[in-house]
CSV table of C-alpha atoms in Angstrom, one decimal:
chain,number,residue,atom,x,y,z
G,1,GLY,CA,-2.2,52.0,-54.6
G,2,ASN,CA,-4.4,49.1,-55.4
G,3,ALA,CA,-1.3,46.9,-55.9
G,4,ALA,CA,0.1,47.9,-52.5
G,5,ALA,CA,-3.3,47.2,-50.9
G,6,VAL,CA,-3.4,43.8,-52.5
G,7,ARG,CA,0.2,43.0,-51.3
G,8,VAL,CA,-0.7,44.1,-47.7
G,9,SER,CA,-3.9,41.9,-47.9
G,10,LEU,CA,-1.9,38.9,-49.2
G,11,GLN,CA,0.7,39.4,-46.5
G,12,THR,CA,-1.9,39.6,-43.8
G,13,ASP,CA,-3.6,36.5,-45.1
G,14,GLU,CA,-0.2,34.7,-45.1
G,15,ASN,CA,0.4,35.8,-41.5
G,16,ASN,CA,-3.0,34.7,-40.4
G,17,GLN,CA,-2.5,31.4,-42.2
G,18,SER,CA,0.9,31.0,-40.6
G,19,GLU,CA,-0.5,31.7,-37.1
G,20,ALA,CA,-3.4,29.2,-37.7
G,21,ASN,CA,-0.9,26.6,-38.8
G,22,ASN,CA,1.3,27.2,-35.7
G,23,LYS,CA,-1.8,26.9,-33.5
G,24,ASN,CA,-2.8,23.7,-35.2
G,25,ASN,CA,0.7,22.3,-34.8
G,26,ASN,CA,0.8,23.2,-31.1
G,27,ASN,CA,-2.5,21.6,-30.6
G,28,LYS,CA,-1.3,18.5,-32.3
G,29,ASN,CA,1.9,18.4,-30.3
G,30,ILE,CA,-0.1,18.9,-27.0
G,31,LEU,CA,-2.5,16.1,-28.0
G,32,SER,CA,0.2,13.7,-29.0
G,33,THR,CA,2.2,14.5,-25.9
G,34,THR,CA,-0.8,14.0,-23.7
G,35,THR,CA,-1.7,10.8,-25.4
G,36,ALA,CA,1.9,9.5,-25.0
G,37,ALA,CA,2.0,10.5,-21.3
G,38,ALA,CA,-1.3,8.8,-20.7
G,39,SER,CA,-0.1,5.7,-22.6
G,40,LEU,CA,3.1,5.5,-20.6
G,41,LEU,CA,1.2,5.9,-17.3
G,42,ALA,CA,-1.3,3.3,-18.3
G,43,LEU,CA,1.5,0.9,-19.4
G,44,ALA,CA,3.3,1.4,-16.1
G,45,ILE,CA,0.2,0.7,-14.1
G,46,THR,CA,-1.0,-2.3,-16.1
G,47,THR,CA,2.4,-3.9,-16.1
G,48,THR,CA,2.3,-4.5,-12.3
G,49,PRO,CA,2.6,-8.3,-12.1
G,50,LEU,CA,-0.6,-10.0,-11.0
G,51,LEU,CA,1.6,-11.8,-8.5
G,52,SER,CA,1.9,-8.6,-6.4
G,53,LEU,CA,-1.9,-8.2,-6.2
G,54,SER,CA,-2.5,-11.9,-5.4
G,55,PRO,CA,0.7,-12.8,-3.5
G,56,GLN,CA,1.7,-16.4,-3.1
G,57,PRO,CA,3.4,-17.6,0.1
G,58,ALA,CA,6.6,-15.6,0.6
G,59,PHE,CA,9.4,-18.1,1.0
G,60,ALA,CA,12.0,-15.6,2.0
G,61,TYR,CA,13.8,-18.3,4.1
G,62,GLU,CA,15.8,-21.2,2.8
G,63,GLU,CA,15.0,-24.8,3.9
G,64,SER,CA,18.6,-25.0,5.0
G,65,ASP,CA,18.2,-22.0,7.4
G,66,TYR,CA,18.4,-22.9,11.0
G,67,ALA,CA,15.2,-23.7,12.8
G,68,SER,CA,14.9,-25.1,16.3
G,69,GLU,CA,13.2,-28.5,16.8
G,70,THR,CA,10.3,-26.8,18.5
G,71,VAL,CA,9.6,-24.6,15.5
G,72,THR,CA,10.0,-27.4,12.9
G,73,THR,CA,7.7,-29.6,15.1
G,74,VAL,CA,4.9,-27.0,15.4
G,75,VAL,CA,5.2,-26.2,11.6
G,76,ALA,CA,4.7,-29.9,10.9
G,77,GLN,CA,1.7,-30.0,13.3
G,78,LEU,CA,0.2,-27.0,11.5
G,79,LYS,CA,0.4,-28.9,8.2
G,80,SER,CA,-1.0,-32.1,9.6
G,81,THR,CA,-3.9,-30.5,11.5
G,82,ALA,CA,-5.0,-28.2,8.6
G,83,GLY,CA,-8.7,-28.7,8.2
G,84,ASP,CA,-9.4,-29.8,11.8
G,85,ALA,CA,-10.6,-26.8,13.7
G,86,ALA,CA,-10.0,-28.1,17.2
G,87,ALA,CA,-6.6,-29.6,16.5
G,88,THR,CA,-5.6,-26.4,14.7
G,89,PHE,CA,-6.6,-24.3,17.6
G,90,ALA,CA,-4.5,-26.4,20.0
G,91,THR,CA,-1.5,-26.0,17.7
G,92,LEU,CA,-2.0,-22.3,17.4
G,93,GLU,CA,-2.0,-22.2,21.2
G,94,ASP,CA,1.4,-23.9,21.1
G,95,VAL,CA,2.7,-21.2,18.7
G,96,GLY,CA,1.3,-18.6,21.1
G,97,LYS,CA,3.3,-20.1,24.0
G,98,ILE,CA,6.4,-20.0,21.9
G,99,ILE,CA,5.8,-16.2,21.5
G,100,THR,CA,4.6,-15.3,24.9
G,101,GLU,CA,6.7,-17.7,27.0
G,102,GLY,CA,9.6,-18.6,24.7
G,103,LYS,CA,8.6,-22.2,25.1
G,104,GLY,CA,11.1,-24.6,23.7
G,105,VAL,CA,13.2,-22.1,21.7
G,106,GLY,CA,16.1,-21.8,24.2
G,107,GLY,CA,17.8,-18.9,25.7
G,108,THR,CA,17.3,-17.4,29.2
G,109,LEU,CA,15.1,-14.6,30.2
G,110,THR,CA,16.5,-11.9,32.6
G,111,TYR,CA,15.4,-8.6,33.9
G,112,ASP,CA,17.7,-6.9,31.4
G,113,GLY,CA,16.8,-8.8,28.3
G,114,VAL,CA,17.2,-12.1,26.6
G,115,ARG,CA,20.5,-13.9,26.7
G,116,LEU,CA,21.2,-16.0,23.6
G,117,ASN,CA,24.0,-18.3,22.6
G,118,GLU,CA,25.1,-15.7,20.0
G,119,GLY,CA,24.6,-12.5,22.0
G,120,PHE,CA,22.4,-10.4,24.1
G,121,VAL,CA,19.2,-8.7,23.2
G,122,ALA,CA,17.7,-5.9,25.4
G,123,ASP,CA,14.2,-4.9,24.4
G,124,GLU,CA,12.0,-4.2,27.4
G,125,ASP,CA,8.6,-4.5,25.8
G,126,THR,CA,9.5,-7.6,23.7
G,127,THR,CA,11.4,-9.3,26.5
G,128,ILE,CA,8.8,-8.9,29.2
G,129,TYR,CA,5.6,-9.6,27.3
G,130,ASN,CA,6.7,-11.7,24.3
G,131,PRO,CA,10.1,-13.1,25.0
G,132,GLY,CA,9.8,-15.6,22.1
G,133,LEU,CA,9.9,-12.8,19.6
G,134,SER,CA,13.5,-12.1,20.7
G,135,LEU,CA,14.4,-15.7,20.9
G,136,LEU,CA,13.1,-16.6,17.4
G,137,THR,CA,15.3,-16.0,14.4
G,138,SER,CA,13.9,-14.2,11.3
G,139,SER,CA,13.7,-17.5,9.3
G,140,GLU,CA,11.9,-19.2,12.2
G,141,LYS,CA,9.3,-16.4,12.2
G,142,GLU,CA,8.9,-16.6,8.5
G,143,ARG,CA,8.4,-20.4,8.7
G,144,LEU,CA,5.7,-19.9,11.4
G,145,VAL,CA,4.0,-17.1,9.5
G,146,ASP,CA,3.8,-19.2,6.3
G,147,ALA,CA,2.6,-22.3,8.2
G,148,ILE,CA,-0.2,-20.5,10.0
G,149,ILE,CA,-1.3,-18.8,6.7
G,150,GLN,CA,-1.4,-22.1,4.8
G,151,ASN,CA,-3.2,-23.7,7.7
G,152,ARG,CA,-5.8,-21.0,7.6
G,153,LYS,CA,-6.3,-21.3,3.8
G,154,VAL,CA,-7.0,-25.0,4.2
G,155,GLY,CA,-9.4,-24.4,7.1
G,156,LEU,CA,-11.3,-21.7,5.3
G,157,SER,CA,-11.7,-23.9,2.2
G,158,GLY,CA,-13.7,-26.5,4.1
G,159,THR,CA,-16.9,-26.6,6.0
G,160,ASP,CA,-16.7,-26.2,9.8
G,161,SER,CA,-12.9,-26.6,9.6
G,162,TRP,CA,-12.2,-23.1,10.9
G,163,SER,CA,-13.7,-21.3,13.9
G,164,GLU,CA,-13.9,-17.9,15.4
G,165,GLU,CA,-11.4,-18.9,18.0
G,166,ASN,CA,-9.0,-20.0,15.3
G,167,GLU,CA,-9.4,-16.6,13.5
G,168,TYR,CA,-8.7,-14.7,16.7
G,169,ALA,CA,-5.6,-16.8,17.4
G,170,PHE,CA,-4.4,-16.4,13.8
G,171,ASP,CA,-4.8,-12.6,14.0
G,172,PHE,CA,-2.9,-12.4,17.2
G,173,LEU,CA,0.0,-14.6,15.9
G,174,LYS,CA,0.1,-12.9,12.5
G,175,GLN,CA,0.3,-9.5,14.1
G,176,LYS,CA,3.1,-10.5,16.5
G,177,LEU,CA,5.2,-12.5,14.0
G,178,ASP,CA,4.7,-10.2,11.0
G,179,PRO,CA,3.6,-6.7,12.2
G,180,LEU,CA,4.8,-5.0,8.9
G,181,HIS,CA,2.8,-7.4,6.7
G,182,MET,CA,6.0,-8.4,4.8
G,183,HIS,CA,4.3,-11.7,3.8
G,184,GLU,CA,1.7,-9.8,1.8
G,185,LEU,CA,4.1,-7.2,0.4
G,186,GLU,CA,7.0,-9.5,-0.5
G,187,GLY,CA,6.0,-9.9,-4.1
G,188,TYR,CA,5.1,-6.3,-4.7
G,189,LEU,CA,8.3,-5.0,-3.0
G,190,GLY,CA,10.3,-7.2,-5.3
G,191,ILE,CA,9.1,-5.4,-8.4
G,192,LEU,CA,8.6,-1.9,-6.9
G,193,PRO,CA,12.0,-0.5,-8.0
G,194,PHE,CA,11.2,-1.2,-11.7
G,195,TYR,CA,7.5,-0.4,-11.4
G,196,GLY,CA,8.2,2.9,-9.5
G,197,ALA,CA,10.9,3.8,-12.1
G,198,ALA,CA,8.3,3.4,-14.9
G,199,LEU,CA,5.8,5.7,-13.1
G,200,TYR,CA,8.6,8.2,-12.4
G,201,ILE,CA,9.5,8.4,-16.1
G,202,ALA,CA,5.8,8.9,-17.0
G,203,ALA,CA,5.5,11.7,-14.4
G,204,ILE,CA,8.7,13.4,-15.6
G,205,PHE,CA,7.5,13.1,-19.2
G,206,ALA,CA,4.2,14.8,-18.4
G,207,GLN,CA,6.0,17.5,-16.4
G,208,LYS,CA,8.3,18.3,-19.4
G,209,ASN,CA,5.8,18.0,-22.2
G,210,ALA,CA,2.2,18.3,-20.8
G,211,ARG,CA,2.2,20.6,-17.8
G,212,GLY,CA,-1.6,21.0,-18.1
G,213,ILE,CA,-2.2,17.4,-17.0
G,214,PHE,CA,0.9,17.0,-14.8
G,215,PRO,CA,-1.1,17.3,-11.5
G,216,LEU,CA,-3.4,14.5,-12.7
G,217,VAL,CA,-0.5,12.3,-13.8
G,218,TYR,CA,1.4,12.9,-10.6
G,219,GLY,CA,-1.7,11.9,-8.5
G,220,LEU,CA,-2.2,8.8,-10.6
G,221,CYS,CA,1.5,7.9,-10.2
G,222,ALA,CA,1.3,8.3,-6.4
G,223,LEU,CA,-1.9,6.2,-6.4
G,224,GLY,CA,-0.1,3.6,-8.5
G,225,VAL,CA,2.7,3.3,-6.0
G,226,PHE,CA,0.9,3.3,-2.7
G,227,GLY,CA,-2.5,1.9,-3.9
G,228,PRO,CA,-1.2,-1.7,-4.1
G,229,VAL,CA,0.3,-1.5,-0.6
G,230,PHE,CA,-3.0,-0.5,1.0
G,231,LEU,CA,-4.9,-3.1,-1.2
G,232,LEU,CA,-2.5,-5.9,-0.3
G,233,VAL,CA,-2.6,-5.1,3.4
G,234,ALA,CA,-6.4,-4.7,3.4
G,235,THR,CA,-7.1,-7.9,1.6
G,236,GLY,CA,-4.7,-9.8,3.9
G,237,PRO,CA,-2.9,-13.1,3.2
């Protein structure tokens, strides 16, 4: 009887020890999985190139792309007048006339739309109020956006070389020429497929192996994708 009791006691101790070992192993697995998921997420977030957070001029156009003489002239003027508040404002006004009047960029304005050499564009709002936006090509718009941004940077770097009028004109032109903020987002969008894939893998890993922290990881991944967009747009060019 005593021997049987001893065997039962030993078996119970072995079972308890086995359960304790299993719990310890589970805890270790959860801890290692959590650490790995957090490491992957941190790696994905920190590998975002600094270029995307401090974008340089977005030269999406090629120098060989077509640009009318009017556009190339005003771009040259923006470069030469940088740092001179009064001369800059006069040049920004010329850019405004290109947008609001279609000054010097060719084409004819009708009640139906804008007739170009290569086709016909019918956009009531753009045509009536800002015909130049329909007459300008994408590369011409990009040249103008880059030129006014570079002019503003030079103006802001000096003393009394940028005015409130210049800032108002800049905001108007930037919004019309680049309403989707592509200049600011160009660098980030270039690495987004790879960056987003890394965050996606981190989220899937957490979902499969660390469900307890998956909501947190998911939220951080979403913030990692959309946070830079809001930051870049908010900080401006």
